[in-house]
Amino acid sequence: AQSVTQLDSQVPVFEEAPVELRCNYSSSVSVYLFWYVQYPNQGLQLLLKYLSGSTLVKGINGFEAEFNKSQTSFHLRKPSVHISDTAEYFCAVILEGAAGNKLTFGGGTRVLVKP
Amino acid sequence: DAGVTQSPTHLIKTRGQQVTLRCSPKSGHDTVSWYQQALGQGPQFIFQYYEEEERQRGNFPDRFSGHQFPNYSSELNVNALLLGDSALYLCASSLALAWGFNEQFFGPGTRLTVL
């Protein structure tokens, strides 16, 4: 069975500073990788995804992530955060080729952007 | 174009009661997945419905059941509620494809509190 670990439960960061959220996964087969954002009292919004191809993936709102197969990681980065980036961020995987595309999520990282 | 909608927004029940949550998928989507998100945790997959049948199920007891209607909308039923069932219940819809990745779009969720 696959699993996802987000190493930081909370990340405080100052406005305009860079941020990196760490995600590691374990799976015996190839996976698709995702980052979702959840703003307070809202559902999940897809930030970016890695299906195949270039290991550097660019998403919405200036976020990017890099897939590292040897380290089974998919860390999310943003070079300069805004107050509006305060939210919870979830890393998730889907087993490649699996019917139904069931998402397995990590525990989440809460980002608090301070002025 | 309306996205995924869920009702009700909030719900308070007592232990032992039964609850029904509703989800309308995004226009054009035919597959509905349900996730449970306990406070401070990542979402966990409950089950997925396609063509009015349960296609995949996560590690949840039989107290959790569902239904999909011919218009693709779906219900999640939980019987004999426990305090631990308190959570945000998220619905996600997607379009089943013969191959490849099907992005899931999430609704805002239903917040269930069991007293």
JSON list of C-alpha atoms in Angstrom, two decimals:
[
{"chain": "A", "resi": 1, "resn": "ALA", "atom": "CA", "xyz": [0.00, 0.00, 0.00]},
{"chain": "A", "resi": 2, "resn": "GLN", "atom": "CA", "xyz": [1.13, 3.51, -0.70]},
{"chain": "A", "resi": 3, "resn": "SER", "atom": "CA", "xyz": [1.67, 6.18, 1.96]},
{"chain": "A", "resi": 4, "resn": "VAL", "atom": "CA", "xyz": [2.49, 9.88, 2.03]},
{"chain": "A", "resi": 5, "resn": "THR", "atom": "CA", "xyz": [4.46, 11.71, 4.72]},
{"chain": "A", "resi": 6, "resn": "GLN", "atom": "CA", "xyz": [4.56, 15.45, 5.09]},
{"chain": "A", "resi": 7, "resn": "LEU", "atom": "CA", "xyz": [7.45, 16.15, 7.37]},
{"chain": "A", "resi": 8, "resn": "ASP", "atom": "CA", "xyz": [6.33, 19.52, 8.71]},
{"chain": "A", "resi": 9, "resn": "SER", "atom": "CA", "xyz": [2.93, 19.98, 10.33]},
{"chain": "A", "resi": 10, "resn": "GLN", "atom": "CA", "xyz": [3.33, 23.77, 10.52]},
{"chain": "A", "resi": 11, "resn": "VAL", "atom": "CA", "xyz": [5.53, 26.22, 8.68]},
{"chain": "A", "resi": 12, "resn": "PRO", "atom": "CA", "xyz": [5.58, 29.87, 9.76]},
{"chain": "A", "resi": 13, "resn": "VAL", "atom": "CA", "xyz": [7.09, 32.20, 7.15]},
{"chain": "A", "resi": 14, "resn": "PHE", "atom": "CA", "xyz": [7.38, 35.93, 6.65]},
{"chain": "A", "resi": 15, "resn": "GLU", "atom": "CA", "xyz": [5.72, 37.65, 3.72]},
{"chain": "A", "resi": 16, "resn": "GLU", "atom": "CA", "xyz": [7.93, 37.78, 0.59]},
{"chain": "A", "resi": 17, "resn": "ALA", "atom": "CA", "xyz": [10.20, 35.04, 1.98]},
{"chain": "A", "resi": 18, "resn": "PRO", "atom": "CA", "xyz": [10.58, 31.68, 0.20]},
{"chain": "A", "resi": 19, "resn": "VAL", "atom": "CA", "xyz": [8.90, 28.55, 1.47]},
{"chain": "A", "resi": 20, "resn": "GLU", "atom": "CA", "xyz": [9.45, 24.83, 0.93]},
{"chain": "A", "resi": 21, "resn": "LEU", "atom": "CA", "xyz": [7.01, 22.13, 2.00]},
{"chain": "A", "resi": 22, "resn": "ARG", "atom": "CA", "xyz": [8.38, 18.63, 2.13]},
{"chain": "A", "resi": 23, "resn": "CYS", "atom": "CA", "xyz": [6.62, 15.50, 0.95]},
{"chain": "A", "resi": 24, "resn": "ASN", "atom": "CA", "xyz": [7.87, 11.93, 0.77]},
{"chain": "A", "resi": 25, "resn": "TYR", "atom": "CA", "xyz": [5.94, 8.92, -0.43]},
{"chain": "A", "resi": 26, "resn": "SER", "atom": "CA", "xyz": [6.31, 5.17, -0.42]},
{"chain": "A", "resi": 27, "resn": "SER", "atom": "CA", "xyz": [4.90, 2.89, -3.07]},
{"chain": "A", "resi": 28, "resn": "SER", "atom": "CA", "xyz": [5.90, -0.34, -4.74]},
{"chain": "A", "resi": 29, "resn": "VAL", "atom": "CA", "xyz": [4.63, 0.92, -8.10]},
{"chain": "A", "resi": 30, "resn": "SER", "atom": "CA", "xyz": [4.82, 4.17, -10.01]},
{"chain": "A", "resi": 31, "resn": "VAL", "atom": "CA", "xyz": [2.61, 6.98, -8.79]},
{"chain": "A", "resi": 32, "resn": "TYR", "atom": "CA", "xyz": [1.11, 10.24, -9.90]},
{"chain": "A", "resi": 33, "resn": "LEU", "atom": "CA", "xyz": [1.83, 13.09, -7.46]},
{"chain": "A", "resi": 34, "resn": "PHE", "atom": "CA", "xyz": [-0.23, 16.11, -6.46]},
{"chain": "A", "resi": 35, "resn": "TRP", "atom": "CA", "xyz": [-0.29, 19.13, -4.22]},
{"chain": "A", "resi": 36, "resn": "TYR", "atom": "CA", "xyz": [-3.60, 20.53, -3.04]},
{"chain": "A", "resi": 37, "resn": "VAL", "atom": "CA", "xyz": [-4.34, 23.71, -1.07]},
{"chain": "A", "resi": 38, "resn": "GLN", "atom": "CA", "xyz": [-7.19, 24.14, 1.39]},
{"chain": "A", "resi": 39, "resn": "TYR", "atom": "CA", "xyz": [-8.14, 27.64, 2.46]},
{"chain": "A", "resi": 40, "resn": "PRO", "atom": "CA", "xyz": [-10.12, 28.04, 5.71]},
{"chain": "A", "resi": 41, "resn": "ASN", "atom": "CA", "xyz": [-13.64, 26.63, 5.47]},
{"chain": "A", "resi": 42, "resn": "GLN", "atom": "CA", "xyz": [-13.17, 25.55, 1.88]},
{"chain": "A", "resi": 43, "resn": "GLY", "atom": "CA", "xyz": [-12.62, 22.36, -0.09]},
{"chain": "A", "resi": 44, "resn": "LEU", "atom": "CA", "xyz": [-9.41, 21.32, -1.81]},
{"chain": "A", "resi": 45, "resn": "GLN", "atom": "CA", "xyz": [-7.98, 23.06, -4.85]},
{"chain": "A", "resi": 46, "resn": "LEU", "atom": "CA", "xyz": [-5.35, 21.45, -7.08]},
{"chain": "A", "resi": 47, "resn": "LEU", "atom": "CA", "xyz": [-2.10, 23.43, -7.12]},
{"chain": "A", "resi": 48, "resn": "LEU", "atom": "CA", "xyz": [-0.09, 21.20, -9.45]},
{"chain": "A", "resi": 49, "resn": "LYS", "atom": "CA", "xyz": [0.44, 17.62, -10.52]},
{"chain": "A", "resi": 50, "resn": "TYR", "atom": "CA", "xyz": [3.18, 15.35, -11.81]},
{"chain": "A", "resi": 51, "resn": "LEU", "atom": "CA", "xyz": [2.09, 12.62, -14.21]},
{"chain": "A", "resi": 52, "resn": "SER", "atom": "CA", "xyz": [5.20, 12.13, -16.35]},
{"chain": "A", "resi": 53, "resn": "GLY", "atom": "CA", "xyz": [7.88, 14.05, -18.22]},
{"chain": "A", "resi": 54, "resn": "SER", "atom": "CA", "xyz": [9.83, 16.95, -16.74]},
{"chain": "A", "resi": 55, "resn": "THR", "atom": "CA", "xyz": [10.47, 16.49, -13.05]},
{"chain": "A", "resi": 56, "resn": "LEU", "atom": "CA", "xyz": [10.00, 20.21, -12.39]},
{"chain": "A", "resi": 57, "resn": "VAL", "atom": "CA", "xyz": [6.31, 21.04, -12.36]},
{"chain": "A", "resi": 58, "resn": "LYS", "atom": "CA", "xyz": [4.87, 24.53, -12.30]},
{"chain": "A", "resi": 59, "resn": "GLY", "atom": "CA", "xyz": [1.45, 25.18, -10.83]},
{"chain": "A", "resi": 60, "resn": "ILE", "atom": "CA", "xyz": [-0.91, 27.99, -10.03]},
{"chain": "A", "resi": 61, "resn": "ASN", "atom": "CA", "xyz": [-0.17, 30.99, -7.81]},
{"chain": "A", "resi": 62, "resn": "GLY", "atom": "CA", "xyz": [3.59, 30.81, -8.43]},
{"chain": "A", "resi": 63, "resn": "PHE", "atom": "CA", "xyz": [4.09, 27.38, -6.84]},
{"chain": "A", "resi": 64, "resn": "GLU", "atom": "CA", "xyz": [6.36, 24.69, -8.26]},
{"chain": "A", "resi": 65, "resn": "ALA", "atom": "CA", "xyz": [7.40, 21.21, -7.21]},
{"chain": "A", "resi": 66, "resn": "GLU", "atom": "CA", "xyz": [10.18, 18.83, -8.12]},
{"chain": "A", "resi": 67, "resn": "PHE", "atom": "CA", "xyz": [9.77, 15.09, -8.41]},
{"chain": "A", "resi": 68, "resn": "ASN", "atom": "CA", "xyz": [12.79, 13.10, -7.22]},
{"chain": "A", "resi": 69, "resn": "LYS", "atom": "CA", "xyz": [12.29, 9.42, -7.92]},
{"chain": "A", "resi": 70, "resn": "SER", "atom": "CA", "xyz": [15.45, 8.22, -6.16]},
{"chain": "A", "resi": 71, "resn": "GLN", "atom": "CA", "xyz": [14.47, 10.03, -2.96]},
{"chain": "A", "resi": 72, "resn": "THR", "atom": "CA", "xyz": [10.74, 9.39, -3.44]},
{"chain": "A", "resi": 73, "resn": "SER", "atom": "CA", "xyz": [10.08, 13.06, -2.76]},
{"chain": "A", "resi": 74, "resn": "PHE", "atom": "CA", "xyz": [7.87, 15.77, -4.23]},
{"chain": "A", "resi": 75, "resn": "HIS", "atom": "CA", "xyz": [8.69, 18.99, -2.40]},
{"chain": "A", "resi": 76, "resn": "LEU", "atom": "CA", "xyz": [6.65, 22.14, -3.02]},
{"chain": "A", "resi": 77, "resn": "ARG", "atom": "CA", "xyz": [8.28, 25.57, -3.27]},
{"chain": "A", "resi": 78, "resn": "LYS", "atom": "CA", "xyz": [7.38, 29.19, -3.73]},
{"chain": "A", "resi": 79, "resn": "PRO", "atom": "CA", "xyz": [10.10, 31.86, -4.03]},
{"chain": "A", "resi": 80, "resn": "SER", "atom": "CA", "xyz": [8.08, 34.66, -2.41]},
{"chain": "A", "resi": 81, "resn": "VAL", "atom": "CA", "xyz": [4.92, 34.10, -0.38]},
{"chain": "A", "resi": 82, "resn": "HIS", "atom": "CA", "xyz": [1.98, 36.42, 0.15]},
{"chain": "A", "resi": 83, "resn": "ILE", "atom": "CA", "xyz": [-0.38, 36.76, 3.09]},
{"chain": "A", "resi": 84, "resn": "SER", "atom": "CA", "xyz": [-3.01, 35.09, 0.91]},
{"chain": "A", "resi": 85, "resn": "ASP", "atom": "CA", "xyz": [-0.91, 31.90, 0.81]},
{"chain": "A", "resi": 86, "resn": "THR", "atom": "CA", "xyz": [-1.87, 31.21, 4.42]},
{"chain": "A", "resi": 87, "resn": "ALA", "atom": "CA", "xyz": [-3.61, 27.84, 4.13]},
{"chain": "A", "resi": 88, "resn": "GLU", "atom": "CA", "xyz": [-3.16, 24.12, 4.60]},
{"chain": "A", "resi": 89, "resn": "TYR", "atom": "CA", "xyz": [-1.29, 22.21, 1.92]},
{"chain": "A", "resi": 90, "resn": "PHE", "atom": "CA", "xyz": [-1.70, 18.52, 1.19]},
{"chain": "A", "resi": 91, "resn": "CYS", "atom": "CA", "xyz": [0.54, 16.22, -0.81]},
{"chain": "A", "resi": 92, "resn": "ALA", "atom": "CA", "xyz": [-1.23, 13.25, -2.41]},
{"chain": "A", "resi": 93, "resn": "VAL", "atom": "CA", "xyz": [-0.54, 10.27, -4.67]},
{"chain": "A", "resi": 94, "resn": "ILE", "atom": "CA", "xyz": [-2.48, 8.04, -7.03]},
{"chain": "A", "resi": 95, "resn": "LEU", "atom": "CA", "xyz": [-1.16, 4.67, -8.13]},
{"chain": "A", "resi": 96, "resn": "GLU", "atom": "CA", "xyz": [-0.35, 4.85, -11.84]},
{"chain": "A", "resi": 97, "resn": "GLY", "atom": "CA", "xyz": [-2.84, 2.86, -13.84]},
{"chain": "A", "resi": 98, "resn": "ALA", "atom": "CA", "xyz": [-5.12, 2.19, -10.89]},
{"chain": "A", "resi": 99, "resn": "ALA", "atom": "CA", "xyz": [-8.80, 2.22, -11.66]},
{"chain": "A", "resi": 100, "resn": "GLY", "atom": "CA", "xyz": [-10.74, 5.02, -10.09]},
{"chain": "A", "resi": 101, "resn": "ASN", "atom": "CA", "xyz": [-7.79, 7.26, -9.26]},
{"chain": "A", "resi": 102, "resn": "LYS", "atom": "CA", "xyz": [-8.16, 6.99, -5.47]},
{"chain": "A", "resi": 103, "resn": "LEU", "atom": "CA", "xyz": [-6.14, 9.75, -3.79]},
{"chain": "A", "resi": 104, "resn": "THR", "atom": "CA", "xyz": [-3.96, 8.99, -0.76]},
{"chain": "A", "resi": 105, "resn": "PHE", "atom": "CA", "xyz": [-3.14, 12.16, 1.19]},
{"chain": "A", "resi": 106, "resn": "GLY", "atom": "CA", "xyz": [-0.45, 13.17, 3.62]},
{"chain": "A", "resi": 107, "resn": "GLY", "atom": "CA", "xyz": [-1.32, 14.72, 6.96]},
{"chain": "A", "resi": 108, "resn": "GLY", "atom": "CA", "xyz": [-1.01, 18.28, 5.71]},
{"chain": "A", "resi": 109, "resn": "THR", "atom": "CA", "xyz": [1.26, 21.26, 6.36]},
{"chain": "A", "resi": 110, "resn": "ARG", "atom": "CA", "xyz": [-0.23, 24.44, 7.73]},
{"chain": "A", "resi": 111, "resn": "VAL", "atom": "CA", "xyz": [1.47, 27.53, 6.32]},
{"chain": "A", "resi": 112, "resn": "LEU", "atom": "CA", "xyz": [1.12, 30.76, 8.26]},
{"chain": "A", "resi": 113, "resn": "VAL", "atom": "CA", "xyz": [2.42, 33.81, 6.43]},
{"chain": "A", "resi": 114, "resn": "LYS", "atom": "CA", "xyz": [3.33, 36.66, 8.77]},
{"chain": "A", "resi": 115, "resn": "PRO", "atom": "CA", "xyz": [3.52, 40.31, 7.70]},
{"chain": "B", "resi": 1, "resn": "ASP", "atom": "CA", "xyz": [-20.85, 26.28, -14.72]},
{"chain": "B", "resi": 2, "resn": "ALA", "atom": "CA", "xyz": [-21.45, 25.19, -11.13]},
{"chain": "B", "resi": 3, "resn": "GLY", "atom": "CA", "xyz": [-18.69, 23.21, -9.57]},
{"chain": "B", "resi": 4, "resn": "VAL", "atom": "CA", "xyz": [-19.19, 20.41, -7.07]},
{"chain": "B", "resi": 5, "resn": "THR", "atom": "CA", "xyz": [-21.88, 21.27, -4.54]},
{"chain": "B", "resi": 6, "resn": "GLN", "atom": "CA", "xyz": [-22.56, 19.63, -1.19]},
{"chain": "B", "resi": 7, "resn": "SER", "atom": "CA", "xyz": [-25.37, 19.89, 1.31]},
{"chain": "B", "resi": 8, "resn": "PRO", "atom": "CA", "xyz": [-25.82, 20.62, 4.08]},
{"chain": "B", "resi": 9, "resn": "THR", "atom": "CA", "xyz": [-22.89, 22.86, 4.97]},
{"chain": "B", "resi": 10, "resn": "HIS", "atom": "CA", "xyz": [-22.99, 21.96, 8.65]},
{"chain": "B", "resi": 11, "resn": "LEU", "atom": "CA", "xyz": [-24.75, 19.26, 10.60]},
{"chain": "B", "resi": 12, "resn": "ILE", "atom": "CA", "xyz": [-24.98, 18.36, 14.27]},
{"chain": "B", "resi": 13, "resn": "LYS", "atom": "CA", "xyz": [-26.09, 14.89, 15.33]},
{"chain": "B", "resi": 14, "resn": "THR", "atom": "CA", "xyz": [-25.97, 12.79, 18.49]},
{"chain": "B", "resi": 15, "resn": "ARG", "atom": "CA", "xyz": [-24.36, 9.41, 18.97]},
{"chain": "B", "resi": 16, "resn": "GLY", "atom": "CA", "xyz": [-26.35, 6.54, 17.52]},
{"chain": "B", "resi": 17, "resn": "GLN", "atom": "CA", "xyz": [-28.20, 8.66, 14.99]},
{"chain": "B", "resi": 18, "resn": "GLN", "atom": "CA", "xyz": [-28.03, 8.30, 11.23]},
{"chain": "B", "resi": 19, "resn": "VAL", "atom": "CA", "xyz": [-27.01, 10.99, 8.75]},
{"chain": "B", "resi": 20, "resn": "THR", "atom": "CA", "xyz": [-27.23, 11.53, 4.99]},
{"chain": "B", "resi": 21, "resn": "LEU", "atom": "CA", "xyz": [-24.93, 13.88, 3.13]},
{"chain": "B", "resi": 22, "resn": "ARG", "atom": "CA", "xyz": [-25.49, 14.93, -0.47]},
{"chain": "B", "resi": 23, "resn": "CYS", "atom": "CA", "xyz": [-23.24, 15.78, -3.39]},
{"chain": "B", "resi": 24, "resn": "SER", "atom": "CA", "xyz": [-23.89, 17.09, -6.89]},
{"chain": "B", "resi": 25, "resn": "PRO", "atom": "CA", "xyz": [-20.96, 16.60, -9.26]},
{"chain": "B", "resi": 26, "resn": "LYS", "atom": "CA", "xyz": [-19.50, 19.15, -11.61]},
{"chain": "B", "resi": 27, "resn": "SER", "atom": "CA", "xyz": [-21.38, 19.35, -14.89]},
{"chain": "B", "resi": 28, "resn": "GLY", "atom": "CA", "xyz": [-20.27, 16.60, -17.26]},
{"chain": "B", "resi": 29, "resn": "HIS", "atom": "CA", "xyz": [-18.75, 14.42, -14.55]},
{"chain": "B", "resi": 30, "resn": "ASP", "atom": "CA", "xyz": [-19.96, 10.87, -13.92]},
{"chain": "B", "resi": 31, "resn": "THR", "atom": "CA", "xyz": [-17.84, 9.67, -11.00]},
{"chain": "B", "resi": 32, "resn": "VAL", "atom": "CA", "xyz": [-18.15, 10.69, -7.36]},
{"chain": "B", "resi": 33, "resn": "SER", "atom": "CA", "xyz": [-15.67, 9.98, -4.57]},
{"chain": "B", "resi": 34, "resn": "TRP", "atom": "CA", "xyz": [-16.14, 10.64, -0.86]},
{"chain": "B", "resi": 35, "resn": "TYR", "atom": "CA", "xyz": [-13.41, 11.51, 1.63]},
{"chain": "B", "resi": 36, "resn": "GLN", "atom": "CA", "xyz": [-13.41, 11.98, 5.40]},
{"chain": "B", "resi": 37, "resn": "GLN", "atom": "CA", "xyz": [-11.14, 14.68, 6.83]},
{"chain": "B", "resi": 38, "resn": "ALA", "atom": "CA", "xyz": [-10.81, 14.57, 10.62]},
{"chain": "B", "resi": 39, "resn": "LEU", "atom": "CA", "xyz": [-9.61, 17.71, 12.36]},
{"chain": "B", "resi": 40, "resn": "GLY", "atom": "CA", "xyz": [-5.92, 18.27, 11.78]},
{"chain": "B", "resi": 41, "resn": "GLN", "atom": "CA", "xyz": [-5.55, 15.35, 9.37]},
{"chain": "B", "resi": 42, "resn": "GLY", "atom": "CA", "xyz": [-5.48, 14.76, 5.66]},
{"chain": "B", "resi": 43, "resn": "PRO", "atom": "CA", "xyz": [-8.54, 13.45, 3.83]},
{"chain": "B", "resi": 44, "resn": "GLN", "atom": "CA", "xyz": [-9.10, 9.69, 3.80]},
{"chain": "B", "resi": 45, "resn": "PHE", "atom": "CA", "xyz": [-10.82, 7.90, 0.94]},
{"chain": "B", "resi": 46, "resn": "ILE", "atom": "CA", "xyz": [-14.17, 6.36, 1.86]},
{"chain": "B", "resi": 47, "resn": "PHE", "atom": "CA", "xyz": [-15.51, 5.07, -1.46]},
{"chain": "B", "resi": 48, "resn": "GLN", "atom": "CA", "xyz": [-16.16, 5.91, -5.09]},
{"chain": "B", "resi": 49, "resn": "TYR", "atom": "CA", "xyz": [-19.28, 5.56, -7.20]},
{"chain": "B", "resi": 50, "resn": "TYR", "atom": "CA", "xyz": [-19.47, 5.11, -10.95]},
{"chain": "B", "resi": 51, "resn": "GLU", "atom": "CA", "xyz": [-22.45, 4.00, -13.02]},
{"chain": "B", "resi": 52, "resn": "GLU", "atom": "CA", "xyz": [-24.50, 3.84, -9.80]},
{"chain": "B", "resi": 53, "resn": "GLU", "atom": "CA", "xyz": [-22.22, 1.21, -8.30]},
{"chain": "B", "resi": 54, "resn": "GLU", "atom": "CA", "xyz": [-19.52, 1.32, -5.65]},
{"chain": "B", "resi": 55, "resn": "ARG", "atom": "CA", "xyz": [-16.31, 0.87, -7.61]},
{"chain": "B", "resi": 56, "resn": "GLN", "atom": "CA", "xyz": [-13.70, 1.23, -4.87]},
{"chain": "B", "resi": 57, "resn": "ARG", "atom": "CA", "xyz": [-13.79, 1.33, -1.09]},
{"chain": "B", "resi": 58, "resn": "GLY", "atom": "CA", "xyz": [-11.35, 2.51, 1.54]},
{"chain": "B", "resi": 59, "resn": "ASN", "atom": "CA", "xyz": [-10.88, 1.15, 5.03]},
{"chain": "B", "resi": 60, "resn": "PHE", "atom": "CA", "xyz": [-14.22, 2.22, 6.50]},
{"chain": "B", "resi": 61, "resn": "PRO", "atom": "CA", "xyz": [-16.81, 0.07, 8.29]},
{"chain": "B", "resi": 62, "resn": "ASP", "atom": "CA", "xyz": [-20.12, -0.96, 6.79]},
{"chain": "B", "resi": 63, "resn": "ARG", "atom": "CA", "xyz": [-21.81, 1.82, 8.77]},
{"chain": "B", "resi": 64, "resn": "PHE", "atom": "CA", "xyz": [-20.68, 3.99, 5.88]},
{"chain": "B", "resi": 65, "resn": "SER", "atom": "CA", "xyz": [-22.73, 3.43, 2.77]},
{"chain": "B", "resi": 66, "resn": "GLY", "atom": "CA", "xyz": [-23.53, 5.37, -0.34]},
{"chain": "B", "resi": 67, "resn": "HIS", "atom": "CA", "xyz": [-25.62, 5.68, -3.40]},
{"chain": "B", "resi": 68, "resn": "GLN", "atom": "CA", "xyz": [-25.34, 7.25, -6.82]},
{"chain": "B", "resi": 69, "resn": "PHE", "atom": "CA", "xyz": [-28.39, 8.36, -8.76]},
{"chain": "B", "resi": 70, "resn": "PRO", "atom": "CA", "xyz": [-28.95, 8.29, -12.55]},
{"chain": "B", "resi": 71, "resn": "ASN", "atom": "CA", "xyz": [-28.14, 12.04, -12.69]},
{"chain": "B", "resi": 72, "resn": "TYR", "atom": "CA", "xyz": [-24.72, 11.18, -11.13]},
{"chain": "B", "resi": 73, "resn": "SER", "atom": "CA", "xyz": [-25.45, 12.90, -7.83]},
{"chain": "B", "resi": 74, "resn": "SER", "atom": "CA", "xyz": [-24.54, 10.93, -4.75]},
{"chain": "B", "resi": 75, "resn": "GLU", "atom": "CA", "xyz": [-25.37, 10.40, -1.09]},
{"chain": "B", "resi": 76, "resn": "LEU", "atom": "CA", "xyz": [-23.21, 9.30, 1.80]},
{"chain": "B", "resi": 77, "resn": "ASN", "atom": "CA", "xyz": [-25.02, 7.61, 4.66]},
{"chain": "B", "resi": 78, "resn": "VAL", "atom": "CA", "xyz": [-23.55, 6.94, 8.07]},
{"chain": "B", "resi": 79, "resn": "ASN", "atom": "CA", "xyz": [-25.45, 4.80, 10.57]},
{"chain": "B", "resi": 80, "resn": "ALA", "atom": "CA", "xyz": [-24.99, 4.46, 14.33]},
{"chain": "B", "resi": 81, "resn": "LEU", "atom": "CA", "xyz": [-22.91, 7.61, 14.56]},
{"chain": "B", "resi": 82, "resn": "LEU", "atom": "CA", "xyz": [-19.87, 7.64, 16.84]},
{"chain": "B", "resi": 83, "resn": "LEU", "atom": "CA", "xyz": [-18.07, 10.64, 18.30]},
{"chain": "B", "resi": 84, "resn": "GLY", "atom": "CA", "xyz": [-15.14, 9.74, 16.03]},
{"chain": "B", "resi": 85, "resn": "ASP", "atom": "CA", "xyz": [-17.27, 10.30, 12.95]},
{"chain": "B", "resi": 86, "resn": "SER", "atom": "CA", "xyz": [-17.04, 14.04, 13.55]},
{"chain": "B", "resi": 87, "resn": "ALA", "atom": "CA", "xyz": [-15.19, 15.38, 10.52]},
{"chain": "B", "resi": 88, "resn": "LEU", "atom": "CA", "xyz": [-15.37, 17.35, 7.30]},
{"chain": "B", "resi": 89, "resn": "TYR", "atom": "CA", "xyz": [-16.80, 15.13, 4.57]},
{"chain": "B", "resi": 90, "resn": "LEU", "atom": "CA", "xyz": [-15.56, 16.01, 1.11]},
{"chain": "B", "resi": 91, "resn": "CYS", "atom": "CA", "xyz": [-17.06, 15.00, -2.17]},
{"chain": "B", "resi": 92, "resn": "ALA", "atom": "CA", "xyz": [-15.01, 14.97, -5.36]},
{"chain": "B", "resi": 93, "resn": "SER", "atom": "CA", "xyz": [-16.19, 14.43, -8.90]},
{"chain": "B", "resi": 94, "resn": "SER", "atom": "CA", "xyz": [-14.38, 13.39, -12.05]},
{"chain": "B", "resi": 95, "resn": "LEU", "atom": "CA", "xyz": [-15.02, 12.09, -15.55]},
{"chain": "B", "resi": 96, "resn": "ALA", "atom": "CA", "xyz": [-14.17, 8.44, -16.04]},
{"chain": "B", "resi": 97, "resn": "LEU", "atom": "CA", "xyz": [-11.85, 7.95, -18.97]},
{"chain": "B", "resi": 98, "resn": "ALA", "atom": "CA", "xyz": [-10.79, 4.70, -20.58]},
{"chain": "B", "resi": 99, "resn": "TRP", "atom": "CA", "xyz": [-7.18, 5.58, -19.92]},
{"chain": "B", "resi": 100, "resn": "GLY", "atom": "CA", "xyz": [-5.04, 8.20, -18.27]},
{"chain": "B", "resi": 101, "resn": "PHE", "atom": "CA", "xyz": [-5.53, 10.43, -15.30]},
{"chain": "B", "resi": 102, "resn": "ASN", "atom": "CA", "xyz": [-8.90, 11.87, -14.31]},
{"chain": "B", "resi": 103, "resn": "GLU", "atom": "CA", "xyz": [-8.61, 15.04, -12.23]},
{"chain": "B", "resi": 104, "resn": "GLN", "atom": "CA", "xyz": [-10.91, 15.16, -9.23]},
{"chain": "B", "resi": 105, "resn": "PHE", "atom": "CA", "xyz": [-12.68, 18.42, -8.36]},
{"chain": "B", "resi": 106, "resn": "PHE", "atom": "CA", "xyz": [-13.63, 18.90, -4.72]},
{"chain": "B", "resi": 107, "resn": "GLY", "atom": "CA", "xyz": [-16.68, 20.43, -3.15]},
{"chain": "B", "resi": 108, "resn": "PRO", "atom": "CA", "xyz": [-16.57, 22.68, -0.07]},
{"chain": "B", "resi": 109, "resn": "GLY", "atom": "CA", "xyz": [-17.47, 19.83, 2.26]},
{"chain": "B", "resi": 110, "resn": "THR", "atom": "CA", "xyz": [-20.05, 19.11, 4.94]},
{"chain": "B", "resi": 111, "resn": "ARG", "atom": "CA", "xyz": [-18.92, 19.63, 8.53]},
{"chain": "B", "resi": 112, "resn": "LEU", "atom": "CA", "xyz": [-20.46, 16.89, 10.70]},
{"chain": "B", "resi": 113, "resn": "THR", "atom": "CA", "xyz": [-20.35, 17.20, 14.48]},
{"chain": "B", "resi": 114, "resn": "VAL", "atom": "CA", "xyz": [-21.42, 14.24, 16.59]},
{"chain": "B", "resi": 115, "resn": "LEU", "atom": "CA", "xyz": [-22.25, 15.01, 20.22]}
]
